[in-house]
Amino acid sequence: SQQGEEDPQALSIQEGENATMNCSYKTSINNLQWYRQNSGRGLVHLILIRSNEREKHSGRLRVTLDTSKKSSSLLITASRAADTASYFCATDAGDKIIFGKGTRLHILP
Amino acid sequence: DAGVIQSPRHEVTEMGQEVTLRCKPISGHDYLFWYRQTMMRGLELLIYFNNNVPIDDSGMPEDRFSAKMPNASFSTLKIQPSEPRDSAVYFCASSFGANYGYTFGSGTRLTVV
């Protein structure tokens, strides 16, 4: 069963702009994770935010979590061509994590 | 560490044949997960192991699918007999658990004709 749902499904922006992706989920969580998948590759873990955290940074990435709204956002600042990929949120369900269907991000030159 | 290693990277087989996918997790990770990815269904968790023991196989689509983890450094996912609808990319991932990030392999692209 799918827990997280990303929005939008696809996003195209100019290089240098900021990209924001959102994730909504249904049940309470202990943590939420974001992953990146380049075409033809496996998923790469970007960041994990725990339920008692509201914001987390990693380089050009900023993740927020609002447990009252059951939502999270991933902001990529100063986008680059190499950021073109699919981005997935994943929420914990016991020992495992469940992935959403992802946001396809395309950075235009 | 070389990361999670999957083999083969690509597999093309005829309907009805047996297919075996292989995975070597990261040393020290005590969880191993098998996922299937398709355009229609996204990433589906098929089965996961903790300390080599299968914990949840509720995502395995049918009895044609089976998975084993004979030791901490090796797991297999077998499909017998294979069908065209099994065509997908199969990923193996390992982790210290749901409170930690997962490390994914590069996947096996399976095509059943």
PDB file of C-alpha atoms in Angstrom:
ATOM      1  CA  SER A   1       0.000   0.000   0.000  1.00  0.00           C
ATOM      2  CA  GLN A   2       1.258   3.467  -0.832  1.00  0.00           C
ATOM      3  CA  GLN A   3       1.732   5.822   2.081  1.00  0.00           C
ATOM      4  CA  GLY A   4       3.329   8.964   0.656  1.00  0.00           C
ATOM      5  CA  GLU A   5       2.108  10.879  -2.350  1.00  0.00           C
ATOM      6  CA  GLU A   6       4.319  13.431  -4.083  1.00  0.00           C
ATOM      7  CA  ASP A   7       3.134  16.590  -5.747  1.00  0.00           C
ATOM      8  CA  PRO A   8       3.580  17.643  -8.492  1.00  0.00           C
ATOM      9  CA  GLN A   9       4.053  14.504 -10.557  1.00  0.00           C
ATOM     10  CA  ALA A  10       6.364  16.400 -12.901  1.00  0.00           C
ATOM     11  CA  LEU A  11       8.183  19.723 -12.696  1.00  0.00           C
ATOM     12  CA  SER A  12      10.299  21.635 -15.219  1.00  0.00           C
ATOM     13  CA  ILE A  13      12.307  24.684 -14.163  1.00  0.00           C
ATOM     14  CA  GLN A  14      15.173  26.766 -15.482  1.00  0.00           C
ATOM     15  CA  GLU A  15      18.675  26.066 -14.254  1.00  0.00           C
ATOM     16  CA  GLY A  16      19.449  28.269 -11.281  1.00  0.00           C
ATOM     17  CA  GLU A  17      15.867  28.406 -10.031  1.00  0.00           C
ATOM     18  CA  ASN A  18      14.647  26.708  -6.885  1.00  0.00           C
ATOM     19  CA  ALA A  19      12.598  23.503  -7.059  1.00  0.00           C
ATOM     20  CA  THR A  20      10.016  22.561  -4.471  1.00  0.00           C
ATOM     21  CA  MET A  21       8.389  19.158  -4.196  1.00  0.00           C
ATOM     22  CA  ASN A  22       5.756  18.131  -1.687  1.00  0.00           C
ATOM     23  CA  CYS A  23       4.806  14.887  -0.035  1.00  0.00           C
ATOM     24  CA  SER A  24       1.614  14.068   1.827  1.00  0.00           C
ATOM     25  CA  TYR A  25       1.011  10.953   3.863  1.00  0.00           C
ATOM     26  CA  LYS A  26      -1.883   9.370   5.695  1.00  0.00           C
ATOM     27  CA  THR A  27      -0.828   7.813   8.994  1.00  0.00           C
ATOM     28  CA  SER A  28       1.498   8.859  11.806  1.00  0.00           C
ATOM     29  CA  ILE A  29       5.206   8.328  11.195  1.00  0.00           C
ATOM     30  CA  ASN A  30       8.484   8.123  13.071  1.00  0.00           C
ATOM     31  CA  ASN A  31      10.462   9.568  10.195  1.00  0.00           C
ATOM     32  CA  LEU A  32      10.254  10.562   6.541  1.00  0.00           C
ATOM     33  CA  GLN A  33      12.980  10.150   3.960  1.00  0.00           C
ATOM     34  CA  TRP A  34      13.703  11.624   0.542  1.00  0.00           C
ATOM     35  CA  TYR A  35      15.471   9.784  -2.256  1.00  0.00           C
ATOM     36  CA  ARG A  36      16.689  10.683  -5.736  1.00  0.00           C
ATOM     37  CA  GLN A  37      16.701   8.362  -8.738  1.00  0.00           C
ATOM     38  CA  ASN A  38      18.563   9.204 -11.891  1.00  0.00           C
ATOM     39  CA  SER A  39      17.366   7.551 -15.073  1.00  0.00           C
ATOM     40  CA  GLY A  40      18.366   3.887 -15.197  1.00  0.00           C
ATOM     41  CA  ARG A  41      19.877   3.941 -11.725  1.00  0.00           C
ATOM     42  CA  GLY A  42      19.020   2.853  -8.207  1.00  0.00           C
ATOM     43  CA  LEU A  43      17.645   5.213  -5.593  1.00  0.00           C
ATOM     44  CA  VAL A  44      20.022   7.364  -3.583  1.00  0.00           C
ATOM     45  CA  HIS A  45      19.207   8.417  -0.034  1.00  0.00           C
ATOM     46  CA  LEU A  46      19.183  12.199   0.362  1.00  0.00           C
ATOM     47  CA  ILE A  47      17.917  13.035   3.807  1.00  0.00           C
ATOM     48  CA  LEU A  48      15.947  11.627   6.744  1.00  0.00           C
ATOM     49  CA  ILE A  49      13.860  13.841   8.995  1.00  0.00           C
ATOM     50  CA  ARG A  50      12.450  12.537  12.265  1.00  0.00           C
ATOM     51  CA  SER A  51       8.934  13.252  13.481  1.00  0.00           C
ATOM     52  CA  ASN A  52      10.213  15.569  16.224  1.00  0.00           C
ATOM     53  CA  GLU A  53      12.154  17.692  13.702  1.00  0.00           C
ATOM     54  CA  ARG A  54      10.639  20.497  11.663  1.00  0.00           C
ATOM     55  CA  GLU A  55      13.433  21.343   9.262  1.00  0.00           C
ATOM     56  CA  LYS A  56      16.682  19.828   8.068  1.00  0.00           C
ATOM     57  CA  HIS A  57      19.382  20.988   5.670  1.00  0.00           C
ATOM     58  CA  SER A  58      21.955  19.175   3.582  1.00  0.00           C
ATOM     59  CA  GLY A  59      23.940  21.279   1.153  1.00  0.00           C
ATOM     60  CA  ARG A  60      21.449  22.764  -1.332  1.00  0.00           C
ATOM     61  CA  LEU A  61      18.635  20.632   0.058  1.00  0.00           C
ATOM     62  CA  ARG A  62      16.120  21.799   2.629  1.00  0.00           C
ATOM     63  CA  VAL A  63      13.441  19.481   3.989  1.00  0.00           C
ATOM     64  CA  THR A  64      10.538  20.516   6.164  1.00  0.00           C
ATOM     65  CA  LEU A  65       8.081  18.330   8.017  1.00  0.00           C
ATOM     66  CA  ASP A  66       4.661  19.317   9.340  1.00  0.00           C
ATOM     67  CA  THR A  67       3.232  16.386  11.260  1.00  0.00           C
ATOM     68  CA  SER A  68      -0.030  18.223  11.989  1.00  0.00           C
ATOM     69  CA  LYS A  69      -0.687  18.473   8.247  1.00  0.00           C
ATOM     70  CA  LYS A  70       0.983  15.137   7.498  1.00  0.00           C
ATOM     71  CA  SER A  71       3.137  16.752   4.847  1.00  0.00           C
ATOM     72  CA  SER A  72       6.760  17.363   3.931  1.00  0.00           C
ATOM     73  CA  SER A  73       8.522  19.452   1.345  1.00  0.00           C
ATOM     74  CA  LEU A  74      11.886  19.147  -0.386  1.00  0.00           C
ATOM     75  CA  LEU A  75      13.477  22.350  -1.632  1.00  0.00           C
ATOM     76  CA  ILE A  76      16.457  22.265  -3.976  1.00  0.00           C
ATOM     77  CA  THR A  77      18.076  25.677  -4.232  1.00  0.00           C
ATOM     78  CA  ALA A  78      20.043  26.994  -7.225  1.00  0.00           C
ATOM     79  CA  SER A  79      19.156  23.982  -9.377  1.00  0.00           C
ATOM     80  CA  ARG A  80      21.681  22.426 -11.753  1.00  0.00           C
ATOM     81  CA  ALA A  81      21.341  20.170 -14.779  1.00  0.00           C
ATOM     82  CA  ALA A  82      22.592  17.283 -12.650  1.00  0.00           C
ATOM     83  CA  ASP A  83      19.516  17.639 -10.411  1.00  0.00           C
ATOM     84  CA  THR A  84      17.358  16.247 -13.238  1.00  0.00           C
ATOM     85  CA  ALA A  85      15.955  13.066 -11.699  1.00  0.00           C
ATOM     86  CA  SER A  86      12.926  11.580  -9.971  1.00  0.00           C
ATOM     87  CA  TYR A  87      12.488  12.365  -6.300  1.00  0.00           C
ATOM     88  CA  PHE A  88      10.660  10.083  -3.899  1.00  0.00           C
ATOM     89  CA  CYS A  89       9.462  10.474  -0.353  1.00  0.00           C
ATOM     90  CA  ALA A  90       9.266   7.414   1.871  1.00  0.00           C
ATOM     91  CA  THR A  91       7.576   6.947   5.220  1.00  0.00           C
ATOM     92  CA  ASP A  92       8.222   4.300   7.816  1.00  0.00           C
ATOM     93  CA  ALA A  93       5.756   1.493   8.511  1.00  0.00           C
ATOM     94  CA  GLY A  94       7.249  -0.663  11.229  1.00  0.00           C
ATOM     95  CA  ASP A  95      10.578  -2.058  10.053  1.00  0.00           C
ATOM     96  CA  LYS A  96      10.044  -1.046   6.457  1.00  0.00           C
ATOM     97  CA  ILE A  97       9.545   2.139   4.434  1.00  0.00           C
ATOM     98  CA  ILE A  98       6.926   2.738   1.777  1.00  0.00           C
ATOM     99  CA  PHE A  99       7.667   4.925  -1.255  1.00  0.00           C
ATOM    100  CA  GLY A 100       5.425   7.321  -3.113  1.00  0.00           C
ATOM    101  CA  LYS A 101       5.322   7.430  -6.905  1.00  0.00           C
ATOM    102  CA  GLY A 102       7.738  10.317  -7.145  1.00  0.00           C
ATOM    103  CA  THR A 103       8.135  13.723  -8.744  1.00  0.00           C
ATOM    104  CA  ARG A 104       9.995  13.891 -12.070  1.00  0.00           C
ATOM    105  CA  LEU A 105      12.168  16.997 -12.033  1.00  0.00           C
ATOM    106  CA  HIS A 106      13.625  18.349 -15.261  1.00  0.00           C
ATOM    107  CA  ILE A 107      16.121  21.203 -15.180  1.00  0.00           C
ATOM    108  CA  LEU A 108      16.132  23.225 -18.383  1.00  0.00           C
ATOM    109  CA  PRO A 109      19.430  24.746 -19.577  1.00  0.00           C
TER     110      PRO A 109
ATOM    111  CA  ASP B   1      32.454  -0.777   0.718  1.00  0.00           C
ATOM    112  CA  ALA B   2      31.364  -1.289  -2.895  1.00  0.00           C
ATOM    113  CA  GLY B   3      27.723  -0.722  -2.014  1.00  0.00           C
ATOM    114  CA  VAL B   4      24.849  -3.092  -2.691  1.00  0.00           C
ATOM    115  CA  ILE B   5      25.737  -5.316  -5.620  1.00  0.00           C
ATOM    116  CA  GLN B   6      23.086  -6.842  -7.835  1.00  0.00           C
ATOM    117  CA  SER B   7      23.470  -9.257 -10.706  1.00  0.00           C
ATOM    118  CA  PRO B   8      22.741  -9.537 -13.503  1.00  0.00           C
ATOM    119  CA  ARG B   9      22.123  -5.908 -14.602  1.00  0.00           C
ATOM    120  CA  HIS B  10      19.928  -7.041 -17.463  1.00  0.00           C
ATOM    121  CA  GLU B  11      18.079 -10.276 -18.020  1.00  0.00           C
ATOM    122  CA  VAL B  12      16.013 -11.260 -21.031  1.00  0.00           C
ATOM    123  CA  THR B  13      14.241 -14.566 -20.785  1.00  0.00           C
ATOM    124  CA  GLU B  14      11.429 -16.452 -22.405  1.00  0.00           C
ATOM    125  CA  MET B  15       8.091 -16.954 -20.743  1.00  0.00           C
ATOM    126  CA  GLY B  16       8.089 -20.070 -18.594  1.00  0.00           C
ATOM    127  CA  GLN B  17      11.796 -19.990 -17.801  1.00  0.00           C
ATOM    128  CA  GLU B  18      13.222 -19.716 -14.297  1.00  0.00           C
ATOM    129  CA  VAL B  19      14.904 -16.437 -13.393  1.00  0.00           C
ATOM    130  CA  THR B  20      17.234 -15.882 -10.445  1.00  0.00           C
ATOM    131  CA  LEU B  21      18.267 -12.429  -9.315  1.00  0.00           C
ATOM    132  CA  ARG B  22      21.147 -11.968  -6.889  1.00  0.00           C
ATOM    133  CA  CYS B  23      22.059  -9.413  -4.269  1.00  0.00           C
ATOM    134  CA  LYS B  24      25.015  -8.767  -1.994  1.00  0.00           C
ATOM    135  CA  PRO B  25      24.107  -6.256   0.743  1.00  0.00           C
ATOM    136  CA  ILE B  26      26.421  -3.870   2.532  1.00  0.00           C
ATOM    137  CA  SER B  27      28.393  -5.623   5.216  1.00  0.00           C
ATOM    138  CA  GLY B  28      26.944  -4.902   8.648  1.00  0.00           C
ATOM    139  CA  HIS B  29      23.458  -4.004   7.448  1.00  0.00           C
ATOM    140  CA  ASP B  30      20.987  -6.359   9.092  1.00  0.00           C
ATOM    141  CA  TYR B  31      17.992  -5.573   6.874  1.00  0.00           C
ATOM    142  CA  LEU B  32      17.647  -6.545   3.232  1.00  0.00           C
ATOM    143  CA  PHE B  33      14.744  -5.514   0.989  1.00  0.00           C
ATOM    144  CA  TRP B  34      13.599  -6.560  -2.469  1.00  0.00           C
ATOM    145  CA  TYR B  35      11.587  -3.981  -4.459  1.00  0.00           C
ATOM    146  CA  ARG B  36      10.046  -4.064  -7.914  1.00  0.00           C
ATOM    147  CA  GLN B  37       9.622  -0.889  -9.962  1.00  0.00           C
ATOM    148  CA  THR B  38       7.235  -0.404 -12.891  1.00  0.00           C
ATOM    149  CA  MET B  39       5.772   2.691 -14.476  1.00  0.00           C
ATOM    150  CA  MET B  40       2.265   1.641 -13.562  1.00  0.00           C
ATOM    151  CA  ARG B  41       2.767   0.566  -9.949  1.00  0.00           C
ATOM    152  CA  GLY B  42       5.864   2.494  -8.894  1.00  0.00           C
ATOM    153  CA  LEU B  43       8.128   0.952  -6.256  1.00  0.00           C
ATOM    154  CA  GLU B  44       6.605  -2.078  -4.577  1.00  0.00           C
ATOM    155  CA  LEU B  45       8.151  -3.815  -1.595  1.00  0.00           C
ATOM    156  CA  LEU B  46       8.162  -7.542  -2.301  1.00  0.00           C
ATOM    157  CA  ILE B  47       9.847  -8.990   0.778  1.00  0.00           C
ATOM    158  CA  TYR B  48      12.326  -8.060   3.465  1.00  0.00           C
ATOM    159  CA  PHE B  49      14.701  -9.905   5.761  1.00  0.00           C
ATOM    160  CA  ASN B  50      16.093  -9.093   9.180  1.00  0.00           C
ATOM    161  CA  ASN B  51      19.222 -10.980  10.210  1.00  0.00           C
ATOM    162  CA  ASN B  52      18.668 -13.364   7.263  1.00  0.00           C
ATOM    163  CA  VAL B  53      15.122 -14.233   8.390  1.00  0.00           C
ATOM    164  CA  PRO B  54      12.164 -13.334   6.124  1.00  0.00           C
ATOM    165  CA  ILE B  55       9.934 -10.955   8.073  1.00  0.00           C
ATOM    166  CA  ASP B  56       7.259  -9.825   5.640  1.00  0.00           C
ATOM    167  CA  ASP B  57       6.584 -11.396   2.256  1.00  0.00           C
ATOM    168  CA  SER B  58       3.099  -9.952   1.830  1.00  0.00           C
ATOM    169  CA  GLY B  59       4.240  -8.062  -1.247  1.00  0.00           C
ATOM    170  CA  MET B  60       5.291 -11.164  -3.152  1.00  0.00           C
ATOM    171  CA  PRO B  61       2.761 -11.246  -5.962  1.00  0.00           C
ATOM    172  CA  GLU B  62       2.347 -14.982  -6.352  1.00  0.00           C
ATOM    173  CA  ASP B  63       3.727 -18.385  -5.446  1.00  0.00           C
ATOM    174  CA  ARG B  64       5.883 -18.122  -8.534  1.00  0.00           C
ATOM    175  CA  PHE B  65       8.071 -15.711  -6.567  1.00  0.00           C
ATOM    176  CA  SER B  66      10.407 -16.887  -3.827  1.00  0.00           C
ATOM    177  CA  ALA B  67      13.325 -15.303  -1.983  1.00  0.00           C
ATOM    178  CA  LYS B  68      16.083 -16.651   0.207  1.00  0.00           C
ATOM    179  CA  MET B  69      18.875 -15.248   2.302  1.00  0.00           C
ATOM    180  CA  PRO B  70      21.183 -18.140   3.207  1.00  0.00           C
ATOM    181  CA  ASN B  71      23.721 -15.861   4.897  1.00  0.00           C
ATOM    182  CA  ALA B  72      24.323 -12.213   5.759  1.00  0.00           C
ATOM    183  CA  SER B  73      26.109 -11.484   2.496  1.00  0.00           C
ATOM    184  CA  PHE B  74      23.826 -13.004  -0.124  1.00  0.00           C
ATOM    185  CA  SER B  75      20.180 -13.093  -1.168  1.00  0.00           C
ATOM    186  CA  THR B  76      18.289 -14.380  -4.192  1.00  0.00           C
ATOM    187  CA  LEU B  77      14.917 -13.640  -5.703  1.00  0.00           C
ATOM    188  CA  LYS B  78      13.608 -16.391  -7.934  1.00  0.00           C
ATOM    189  CA  ILE B  79      10.697 -16.350 -10.366  1.00  0.00           C
ATOM    190  CA  GLN B  80       9.539 -19.733 -11.639  1.00  0.00           C
ATOM    191  CA  PRO B  81       7.920 -19.836 -14.136  1.00  0.00           C
ATOM    192  CA  SER B  82       8.382 -16.296 -15.420  1.00  0.00           C
ATOM    193  CA  GLU B  83       5.618 -14.411 -17.243  1.00  0.00           C
ATOM    194  CA  PRO B  84       5.677 -11.250 -19.411  1.00  0.00           C
ATOM    195  CA  ARG B  85       3.927  -9.268 -16.651  1.00  0.00           C
ATOM    196  CA  ASP B  86       6.967  -9.879 -14.428  1.00  0.00           C
ATOM    197  CA  SER B  87       8.963  -7.528 -16.655  1.00  0.00           C
ATOM    198  CA  ALA B  88      10.221  -4.732 -14.393  1.00  0.00           C
ATOM    199  CA  VAL B  89      13.301  -3.408 -12.663  1.00  0.00           C
ATOM    200  CA  TYR B  90      14.039  -5.311  -9.470  1.00  0.00           C
ATOM    201  CA  PHE B  91      15.994  -3.534  -6.752  1.00  0.00           C
ATOM    202  CA  CYS B  92      17.718  -4.852  -3.693  1.00  0.00           C
ATOM    203  CA  ALA B  93      18.405  -2.490  -0.784  1.00  0.00           C
ATOM    204  CA  SER B  94      20.026  -2.890   2.607  1.00  0.00           C
ATOM    205  CA  SER B  95      19.883  -0.865   5.777  1.00  0.00           C
ATOM    206  CA  PHE B  96      20.189  -0.796   9.547  1.00  0.00           C
ATOM    207  CA  GLY B  97      16.376  -0.440   9.588  1.00  0.00           C
ATOM    208  CA  ALA B  98      13.501   1.967   8.905  1.00  0.00           C
ATOM    209  CA  ASN B  99      15.073   4.690  11.019  1.00  0.00           C
ATOM    210  CA  TYR B 100      18.086   4.810   8.729  1.00  0.00           C
ATOM    211  CA  GLY B 101      18.609   5.472   5.065  1.00  0.00           C
ATOM    212  CA  TYR B 102      18.504   2.595   2.634  1.00  0.00           C
ATOM    213  CA  THR B 103      21.315   1.833   0.204  1.00  0.00           C
ATOM    214  CA  PHE B 104      20.023   0.580  -3.121  1.00  0.00           C
ATOM    215  CA  GLY B 105      21.731  -1.541  -5.722  1.00  0.00           C
ATOM    216  CA  SER B 106      21.724  -0.564  -9.396  1.00  0.00           C
ATOM    217  CA  GLY B 107      18.865  -2.935 -10.114  1.00  0.00           C
ATOM    218  CA  THR B 108      18.188  -5.799 -12.509  1.00  0.00           C
ATOM    219  CA  ARG B 109      16.115  -4.959 -15.553  1.00  0.00           C
ATOM    220  CA  LEU B 110      14.083  -8.079 -16.316  1.00  0.00           C
ATOM    221  CA  THR B 111      12.357  -8.573 -19.635  1.00  0.00           C
ATOM    222  CA  VAL B 112      10.211 -11.650 -20.131  1.00  0.00           C
ATOM    223  CA  VAL B 113       9.238 -12.262 -23.754  1.00  0.00           C
TER     224      VAL B 113
END
